[in-house]
mmCIF file of C-alpha atoms in Angstrom:
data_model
loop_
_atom_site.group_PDB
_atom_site.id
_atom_site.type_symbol
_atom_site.label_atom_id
_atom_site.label_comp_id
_atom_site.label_asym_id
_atom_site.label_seq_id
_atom_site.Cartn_x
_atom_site.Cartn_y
_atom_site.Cartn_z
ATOM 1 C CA UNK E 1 -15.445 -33.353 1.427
ATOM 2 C CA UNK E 2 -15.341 -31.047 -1.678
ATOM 3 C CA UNK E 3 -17.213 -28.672 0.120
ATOM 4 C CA UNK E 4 -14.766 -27.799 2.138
ATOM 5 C CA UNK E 5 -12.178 -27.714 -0.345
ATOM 6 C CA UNK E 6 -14.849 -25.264 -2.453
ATOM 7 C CA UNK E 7 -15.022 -23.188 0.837
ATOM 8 C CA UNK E 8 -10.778 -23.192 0.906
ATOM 9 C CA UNK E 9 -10.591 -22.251 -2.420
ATOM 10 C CA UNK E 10 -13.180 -19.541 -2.657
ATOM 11 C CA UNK E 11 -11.585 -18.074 0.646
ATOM 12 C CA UNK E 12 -8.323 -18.239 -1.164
ATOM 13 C CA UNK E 13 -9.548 -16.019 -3.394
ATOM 14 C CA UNK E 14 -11.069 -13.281 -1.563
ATOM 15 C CA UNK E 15 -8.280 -13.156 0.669
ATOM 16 C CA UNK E 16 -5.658 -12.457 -2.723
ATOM 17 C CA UNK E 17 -8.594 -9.809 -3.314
ATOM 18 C CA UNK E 18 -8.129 -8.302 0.072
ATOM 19 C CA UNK E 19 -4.197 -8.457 -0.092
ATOM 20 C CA UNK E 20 -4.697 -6.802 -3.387
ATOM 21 C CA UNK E 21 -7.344 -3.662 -2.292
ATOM 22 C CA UNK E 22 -4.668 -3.100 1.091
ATOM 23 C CA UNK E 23 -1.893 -3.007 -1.534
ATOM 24 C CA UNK E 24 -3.750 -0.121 -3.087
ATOM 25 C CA UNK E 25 -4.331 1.505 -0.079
ATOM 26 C CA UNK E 26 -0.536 1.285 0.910
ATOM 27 C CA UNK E 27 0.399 2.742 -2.569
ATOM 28 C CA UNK E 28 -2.042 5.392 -2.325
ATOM 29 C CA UNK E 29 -1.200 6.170 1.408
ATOM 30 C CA UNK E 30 0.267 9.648 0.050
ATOM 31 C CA UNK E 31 -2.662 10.709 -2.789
ATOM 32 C CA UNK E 32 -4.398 13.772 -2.150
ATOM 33 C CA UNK E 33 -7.690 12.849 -2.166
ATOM 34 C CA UNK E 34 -7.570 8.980 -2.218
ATOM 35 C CA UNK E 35 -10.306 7.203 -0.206
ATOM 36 C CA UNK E 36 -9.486 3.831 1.831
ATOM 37 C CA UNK E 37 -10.945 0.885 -0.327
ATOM 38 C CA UNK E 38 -12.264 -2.200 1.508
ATOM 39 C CA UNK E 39 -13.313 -5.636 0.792
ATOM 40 C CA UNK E 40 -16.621 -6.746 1.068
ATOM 41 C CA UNK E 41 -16.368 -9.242 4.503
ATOM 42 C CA UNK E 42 -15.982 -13.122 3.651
ATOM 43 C CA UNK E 43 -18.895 -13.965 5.908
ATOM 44 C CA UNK E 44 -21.188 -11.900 3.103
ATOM 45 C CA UNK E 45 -19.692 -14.047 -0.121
ATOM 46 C CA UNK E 46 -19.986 -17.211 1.910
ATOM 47 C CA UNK E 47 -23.769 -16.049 2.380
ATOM 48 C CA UNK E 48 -24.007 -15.281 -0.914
ATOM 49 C CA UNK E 49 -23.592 -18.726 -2.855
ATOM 50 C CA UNK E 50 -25.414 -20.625 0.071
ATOM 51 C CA UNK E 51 -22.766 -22.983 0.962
ATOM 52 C CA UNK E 52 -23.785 -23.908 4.096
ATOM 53 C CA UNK E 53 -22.545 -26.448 6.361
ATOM 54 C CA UNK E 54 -24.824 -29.404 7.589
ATOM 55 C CA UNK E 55 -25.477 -31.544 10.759
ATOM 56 C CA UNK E 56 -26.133 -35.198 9.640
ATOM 57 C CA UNK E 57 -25.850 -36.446 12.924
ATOM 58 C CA UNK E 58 -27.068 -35.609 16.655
ATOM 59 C CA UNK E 59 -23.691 -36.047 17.807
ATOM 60 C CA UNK E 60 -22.339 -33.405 15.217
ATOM 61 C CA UNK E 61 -21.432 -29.771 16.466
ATOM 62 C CA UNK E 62 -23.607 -26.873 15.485
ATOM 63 C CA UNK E 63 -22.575 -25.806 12.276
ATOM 64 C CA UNK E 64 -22.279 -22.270 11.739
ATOM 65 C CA UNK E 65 -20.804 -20.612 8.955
ATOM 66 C CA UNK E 66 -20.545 -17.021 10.064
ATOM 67 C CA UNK E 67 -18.197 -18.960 12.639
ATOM 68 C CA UNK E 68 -16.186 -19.686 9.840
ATOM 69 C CA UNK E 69 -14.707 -16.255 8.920
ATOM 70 C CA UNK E 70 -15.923 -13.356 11.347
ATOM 71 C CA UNK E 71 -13.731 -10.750 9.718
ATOM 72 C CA UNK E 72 -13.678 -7.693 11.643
ATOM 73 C CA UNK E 73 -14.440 -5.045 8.472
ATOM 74 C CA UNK E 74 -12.658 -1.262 10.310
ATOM 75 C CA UNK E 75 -14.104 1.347 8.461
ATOM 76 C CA UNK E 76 -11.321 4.014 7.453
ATOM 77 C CA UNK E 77 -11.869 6.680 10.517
ATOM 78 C CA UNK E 78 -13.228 9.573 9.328
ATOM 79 C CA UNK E 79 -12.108 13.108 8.950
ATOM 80 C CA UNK E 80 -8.361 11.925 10.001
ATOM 81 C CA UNK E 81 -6.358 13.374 6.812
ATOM 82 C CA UNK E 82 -2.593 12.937 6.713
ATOM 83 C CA UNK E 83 -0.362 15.881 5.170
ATOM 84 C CA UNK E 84 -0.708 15.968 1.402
ATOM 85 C CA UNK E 85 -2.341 12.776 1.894
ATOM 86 C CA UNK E 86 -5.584 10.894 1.871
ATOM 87 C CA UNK E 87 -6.829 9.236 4.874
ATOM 88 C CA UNK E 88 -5.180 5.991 4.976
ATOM 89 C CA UNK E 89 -3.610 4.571 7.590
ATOM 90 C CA UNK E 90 -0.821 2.637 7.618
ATOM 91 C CA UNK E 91 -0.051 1.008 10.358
ATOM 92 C CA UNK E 92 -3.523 -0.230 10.013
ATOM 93 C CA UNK E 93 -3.211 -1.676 6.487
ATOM 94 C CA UNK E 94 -0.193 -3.441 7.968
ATOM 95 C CA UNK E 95 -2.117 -4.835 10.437
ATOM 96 C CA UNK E 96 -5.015 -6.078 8.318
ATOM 97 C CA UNK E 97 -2.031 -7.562 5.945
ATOM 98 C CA UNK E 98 -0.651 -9.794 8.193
ATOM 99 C CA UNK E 99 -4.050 -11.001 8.991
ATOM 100 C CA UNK E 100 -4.368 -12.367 5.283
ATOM 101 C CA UNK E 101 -1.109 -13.870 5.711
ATOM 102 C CA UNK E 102 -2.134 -15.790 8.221
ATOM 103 C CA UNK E 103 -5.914 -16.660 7.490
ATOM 104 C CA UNK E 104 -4.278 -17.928 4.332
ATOM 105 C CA UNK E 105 -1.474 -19.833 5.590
ATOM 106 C CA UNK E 106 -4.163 -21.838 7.986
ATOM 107 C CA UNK E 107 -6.266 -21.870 4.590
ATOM 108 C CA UNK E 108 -3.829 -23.555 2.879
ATOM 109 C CA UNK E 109 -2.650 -26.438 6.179
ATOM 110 C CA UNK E 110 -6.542 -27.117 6.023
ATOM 111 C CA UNK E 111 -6.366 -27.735 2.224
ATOM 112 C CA UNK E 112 -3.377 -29.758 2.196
ATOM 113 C CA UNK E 113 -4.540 -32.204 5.320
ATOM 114 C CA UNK E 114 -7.659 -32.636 3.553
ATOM 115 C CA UNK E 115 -5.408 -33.851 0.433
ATOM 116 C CA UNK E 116 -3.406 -35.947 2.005
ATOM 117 C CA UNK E 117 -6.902 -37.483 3.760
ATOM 118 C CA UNK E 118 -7.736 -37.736 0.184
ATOM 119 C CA UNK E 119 -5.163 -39.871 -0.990
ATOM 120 C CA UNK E 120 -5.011 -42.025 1.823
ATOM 121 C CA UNK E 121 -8.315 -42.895 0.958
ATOM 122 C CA UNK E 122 -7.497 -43.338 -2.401
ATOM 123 C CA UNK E 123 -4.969 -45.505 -1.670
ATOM 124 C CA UNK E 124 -6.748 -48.024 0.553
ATOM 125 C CA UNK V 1 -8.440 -14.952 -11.570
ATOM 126 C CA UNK V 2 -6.762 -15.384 -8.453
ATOM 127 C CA UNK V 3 -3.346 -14.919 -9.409
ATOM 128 C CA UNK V 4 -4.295 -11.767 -11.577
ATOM 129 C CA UNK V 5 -4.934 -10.474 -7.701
ATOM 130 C CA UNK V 6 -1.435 -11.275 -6.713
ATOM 131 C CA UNK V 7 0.235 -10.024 -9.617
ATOM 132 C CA UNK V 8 -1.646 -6.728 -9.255
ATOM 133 C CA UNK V 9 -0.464 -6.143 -5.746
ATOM 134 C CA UNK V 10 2.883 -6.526 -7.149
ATOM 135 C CA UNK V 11 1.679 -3.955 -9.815
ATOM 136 C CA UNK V 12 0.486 -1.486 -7.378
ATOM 137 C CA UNK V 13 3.355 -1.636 -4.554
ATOM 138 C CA UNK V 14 5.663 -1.861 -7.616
ATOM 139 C CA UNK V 15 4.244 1.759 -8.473
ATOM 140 C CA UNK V 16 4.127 2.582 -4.896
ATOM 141 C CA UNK V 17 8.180 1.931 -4.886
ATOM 142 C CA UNK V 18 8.804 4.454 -7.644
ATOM 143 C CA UNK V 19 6.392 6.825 -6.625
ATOM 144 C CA UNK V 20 8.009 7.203 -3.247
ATOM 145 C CA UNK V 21 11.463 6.821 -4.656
ATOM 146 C CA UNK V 22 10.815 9.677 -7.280
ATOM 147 C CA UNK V 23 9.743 11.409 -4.021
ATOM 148 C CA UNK V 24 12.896 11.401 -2.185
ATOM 149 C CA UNK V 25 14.582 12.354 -5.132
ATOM 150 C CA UNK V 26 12.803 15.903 -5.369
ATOM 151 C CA UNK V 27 13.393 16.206 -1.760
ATOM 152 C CA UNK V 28 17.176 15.433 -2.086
ATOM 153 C CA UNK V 29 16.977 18.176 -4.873
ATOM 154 C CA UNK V 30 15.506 20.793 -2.910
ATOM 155 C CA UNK V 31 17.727 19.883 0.067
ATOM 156 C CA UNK V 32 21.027 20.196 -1.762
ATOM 157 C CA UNK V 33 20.189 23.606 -2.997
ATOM 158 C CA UNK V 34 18.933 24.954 -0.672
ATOM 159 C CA UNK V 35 21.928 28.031 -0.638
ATOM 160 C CA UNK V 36 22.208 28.089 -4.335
ATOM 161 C CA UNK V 37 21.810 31.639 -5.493
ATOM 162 C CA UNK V 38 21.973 33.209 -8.865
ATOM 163 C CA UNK V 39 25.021 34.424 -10.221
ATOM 164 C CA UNK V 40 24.192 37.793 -11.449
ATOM 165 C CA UNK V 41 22.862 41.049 -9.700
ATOM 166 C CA UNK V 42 19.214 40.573 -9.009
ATOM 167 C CA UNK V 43 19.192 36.869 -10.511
ATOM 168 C CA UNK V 44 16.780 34.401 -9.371
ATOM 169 C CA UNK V 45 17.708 31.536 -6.800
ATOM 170 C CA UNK V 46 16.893 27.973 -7.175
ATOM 171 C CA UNK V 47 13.104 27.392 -6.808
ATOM 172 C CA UNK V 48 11.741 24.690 -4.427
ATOM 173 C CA UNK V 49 10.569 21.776 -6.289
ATOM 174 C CA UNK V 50 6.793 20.024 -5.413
ATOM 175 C CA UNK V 51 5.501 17.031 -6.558
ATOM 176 C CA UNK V 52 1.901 15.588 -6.137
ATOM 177 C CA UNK V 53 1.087 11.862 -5.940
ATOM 178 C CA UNK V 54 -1.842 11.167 -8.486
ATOM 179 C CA UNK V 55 -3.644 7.884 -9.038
ATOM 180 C CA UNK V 56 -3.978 6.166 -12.395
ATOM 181 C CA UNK V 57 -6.060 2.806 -13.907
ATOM 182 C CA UNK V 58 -3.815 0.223 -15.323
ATOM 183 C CA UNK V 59 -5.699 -0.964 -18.390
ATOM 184 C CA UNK V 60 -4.038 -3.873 -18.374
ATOM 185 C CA UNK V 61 -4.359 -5.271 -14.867
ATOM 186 C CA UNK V 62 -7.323 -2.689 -13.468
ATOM 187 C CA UNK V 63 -5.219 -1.896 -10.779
ATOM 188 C CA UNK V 64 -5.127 1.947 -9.454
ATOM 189 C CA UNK V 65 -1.813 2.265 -9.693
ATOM 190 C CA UNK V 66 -0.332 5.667 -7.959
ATOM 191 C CA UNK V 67 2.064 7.662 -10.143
ATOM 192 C CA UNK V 68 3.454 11.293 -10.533
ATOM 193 C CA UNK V 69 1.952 14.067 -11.364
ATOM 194 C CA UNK V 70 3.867 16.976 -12.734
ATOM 195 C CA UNK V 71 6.653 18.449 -10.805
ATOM 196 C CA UNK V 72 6.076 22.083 -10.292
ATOM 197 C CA UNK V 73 7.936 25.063 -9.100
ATOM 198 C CA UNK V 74 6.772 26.550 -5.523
ATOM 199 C CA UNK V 75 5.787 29.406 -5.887
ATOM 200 C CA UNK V 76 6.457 30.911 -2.150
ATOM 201 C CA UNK V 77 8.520 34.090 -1.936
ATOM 202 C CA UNK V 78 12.270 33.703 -1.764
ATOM 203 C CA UNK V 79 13.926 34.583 1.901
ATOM 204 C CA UNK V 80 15.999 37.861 1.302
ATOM 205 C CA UNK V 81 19.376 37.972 3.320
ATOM 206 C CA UNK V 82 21.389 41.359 2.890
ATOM 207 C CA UNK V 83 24.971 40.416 2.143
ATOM 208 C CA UNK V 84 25.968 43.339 -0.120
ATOM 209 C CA UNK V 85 29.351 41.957 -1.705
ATOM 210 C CA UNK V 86 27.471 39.078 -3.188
ATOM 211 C CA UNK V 87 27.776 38.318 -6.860
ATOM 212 C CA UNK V 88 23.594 38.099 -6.801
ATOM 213 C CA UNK V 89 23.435 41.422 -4.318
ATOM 214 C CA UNK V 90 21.019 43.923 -5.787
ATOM 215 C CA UNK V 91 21.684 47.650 -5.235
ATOM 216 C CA UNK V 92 20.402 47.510 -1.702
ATOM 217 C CA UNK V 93 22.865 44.527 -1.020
ATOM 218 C CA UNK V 94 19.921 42.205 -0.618
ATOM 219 C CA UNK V 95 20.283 38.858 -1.944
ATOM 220 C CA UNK V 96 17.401 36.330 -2.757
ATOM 221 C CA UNK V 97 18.285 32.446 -1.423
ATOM 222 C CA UNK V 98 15.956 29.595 -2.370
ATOM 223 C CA UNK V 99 12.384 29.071 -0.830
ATOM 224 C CA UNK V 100 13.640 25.901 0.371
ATOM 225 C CA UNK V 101 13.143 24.673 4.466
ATOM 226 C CA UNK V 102 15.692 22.543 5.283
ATOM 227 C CA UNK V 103 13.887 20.840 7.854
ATOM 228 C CA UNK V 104 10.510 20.868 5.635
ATOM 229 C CA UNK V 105 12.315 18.593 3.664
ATOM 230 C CA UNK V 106 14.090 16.495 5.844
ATOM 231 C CA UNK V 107 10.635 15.565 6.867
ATOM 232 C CA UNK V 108 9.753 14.823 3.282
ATOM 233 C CA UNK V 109 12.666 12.671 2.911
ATOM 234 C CA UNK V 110 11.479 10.788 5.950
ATOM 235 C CA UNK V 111 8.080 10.051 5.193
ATOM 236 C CA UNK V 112 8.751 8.639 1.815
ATOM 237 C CA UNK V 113 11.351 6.567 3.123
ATOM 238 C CA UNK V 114 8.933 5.154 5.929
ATOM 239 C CA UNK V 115 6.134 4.978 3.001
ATOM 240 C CA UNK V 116 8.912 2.823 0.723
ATOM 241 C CA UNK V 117 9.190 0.924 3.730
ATOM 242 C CA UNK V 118 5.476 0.010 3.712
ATOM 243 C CA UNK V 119 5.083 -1.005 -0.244
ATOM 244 C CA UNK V 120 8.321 -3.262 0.090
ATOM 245 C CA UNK V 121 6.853 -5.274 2.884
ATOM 246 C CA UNK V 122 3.446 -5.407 0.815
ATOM 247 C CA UNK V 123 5.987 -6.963 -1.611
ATOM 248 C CA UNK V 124 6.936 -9.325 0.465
ATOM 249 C CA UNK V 125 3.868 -10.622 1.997
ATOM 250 C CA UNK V 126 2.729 -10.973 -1.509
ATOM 251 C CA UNK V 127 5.478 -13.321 -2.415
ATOM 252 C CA UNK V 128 5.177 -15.146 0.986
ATOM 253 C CA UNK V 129 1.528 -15.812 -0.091
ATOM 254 C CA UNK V 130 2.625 -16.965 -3.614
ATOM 255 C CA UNK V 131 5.374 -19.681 -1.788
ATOM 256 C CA UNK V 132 2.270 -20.585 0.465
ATOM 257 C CA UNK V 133 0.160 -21.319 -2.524
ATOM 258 C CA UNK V 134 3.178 -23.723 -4.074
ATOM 259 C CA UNK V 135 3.573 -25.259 -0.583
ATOM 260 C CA UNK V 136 0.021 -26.724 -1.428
ATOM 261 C CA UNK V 137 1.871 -28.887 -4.101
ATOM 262 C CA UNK V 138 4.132 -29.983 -1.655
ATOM 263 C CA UNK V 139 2.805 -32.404 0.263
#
């Protein structure tokens, strides 16, 4: 059970890193020079620490993790400069925003039914 | 650790605001003088205004925040109108009226407004990610 709470919480994080690298980007948008940042994707840090999920019975679906968050990573398009700018774009940082807004407001539904299956359990 | 993310978003798109904003204000500059002459034979018009975006490391948060660099003068040659009778009229008659394009910076003014735009709704989705993390509380 804490696994998954582990998995919430780490995702949690890397998505506040992700909100804050696009709101670099966005800032930035009109810097001569200034190079698109990106996050490493969350299917790498999940690979990383080796939490991995596990089938303890027959019956159980196939448990795989890159499932969990395949995060399409866009590289910034190259060569496309704005005027006086550097070569973000915009509409596509807005795009990738409202992604993290909603990964994390499913993030945070999963973490709070899995509380409130915790304290019923508690409970009795 | 997490938090610190959030609060440098606000940081950056808080920098991002006044960048932009700072922005619009040269433009506005340039745009309102863009007929102001000298006052003297041969005097010097009102020189366009440019400013560059640069990019700067917050010690405190290690965000890049953006900020502005110096505001310099343009230095593009002056359009020459011949209006002898004008208190600025040379010998000739000719008279020297800013480097300025209005439309150049009409242009200006709307890109920084649509690039204002774009940090304030960073802001946002930053605080509707902070209300989603004290929604968690809520249960």
């Amino acid at each position: 059970m804490s696994n998954v709470l582990d998995i919430a919480s780490l995702q949690g994080r890397w998505l506040f890193a992700k909100e804050r690298v696009l709101a670099q980007n966005v800032a930035n948008a009109n810097t001569p020079g200034y190079k698109t940042a990106n996050v490493v994707p969350f299917e790498a840090v999940v690979d990383n620490i080796g939490l991995q999920m596990t089938s303890t019975s027959p019956s159980h679906l196939q448990a795989e993790v890159s499932q969990v968050a395949s995060f399409a990573q866009e590289d910034a398009a190259d060569g496309a400069t704005f005027y006086s700018g550097g070569d973000v774009n915009l509409d596509q940082e807005m795009l990738k925003s409202s992604e993290v807004m909603r990964d994390y407001a499913l993030n945070t539904a999963v973490v709070k039914s899995f509380h409130s299956m915790i304290s019923q359990a508690a409970k009795g | 650790m997490a938090m610190d993310n959030l609060s440098a978003s606000l940081a950056i798109a808080g920098s991002g605001l006044s960048a932009q904003s700072q922005r619009i204000r040269v433009a506005t500059e340039n745009l309102a003088n863009s007929e102001s002459t000298g006052k003297t034979p041969g005097a010097l018009p009102y020189t366009r205004k440019i400013l560059s975006f640069d990019q700067e490391l917050d010690a405190a948060t290690g965000a890049e925040l953006v900020t502005i660099g110096d505001v310099e003068a343009d230095r593009s040659p002056y359009r020459i109108e011949n209006i002898p009778g004008h208190p600025a009229a040379d010998a000739q008659g000719n008279v020297k009226l800013p480097n300025v394009n209005v439309l150049v910076e009409l242009a200006d003014i709307r890109e920084g407004a649509r690039s204002y735009e774009a940090n304030l709704q960073v802001l946002k989705q930053v605080r509707h990610l902070e209300t989603l993390t004290i929604d968690i509380l809520k249960v």
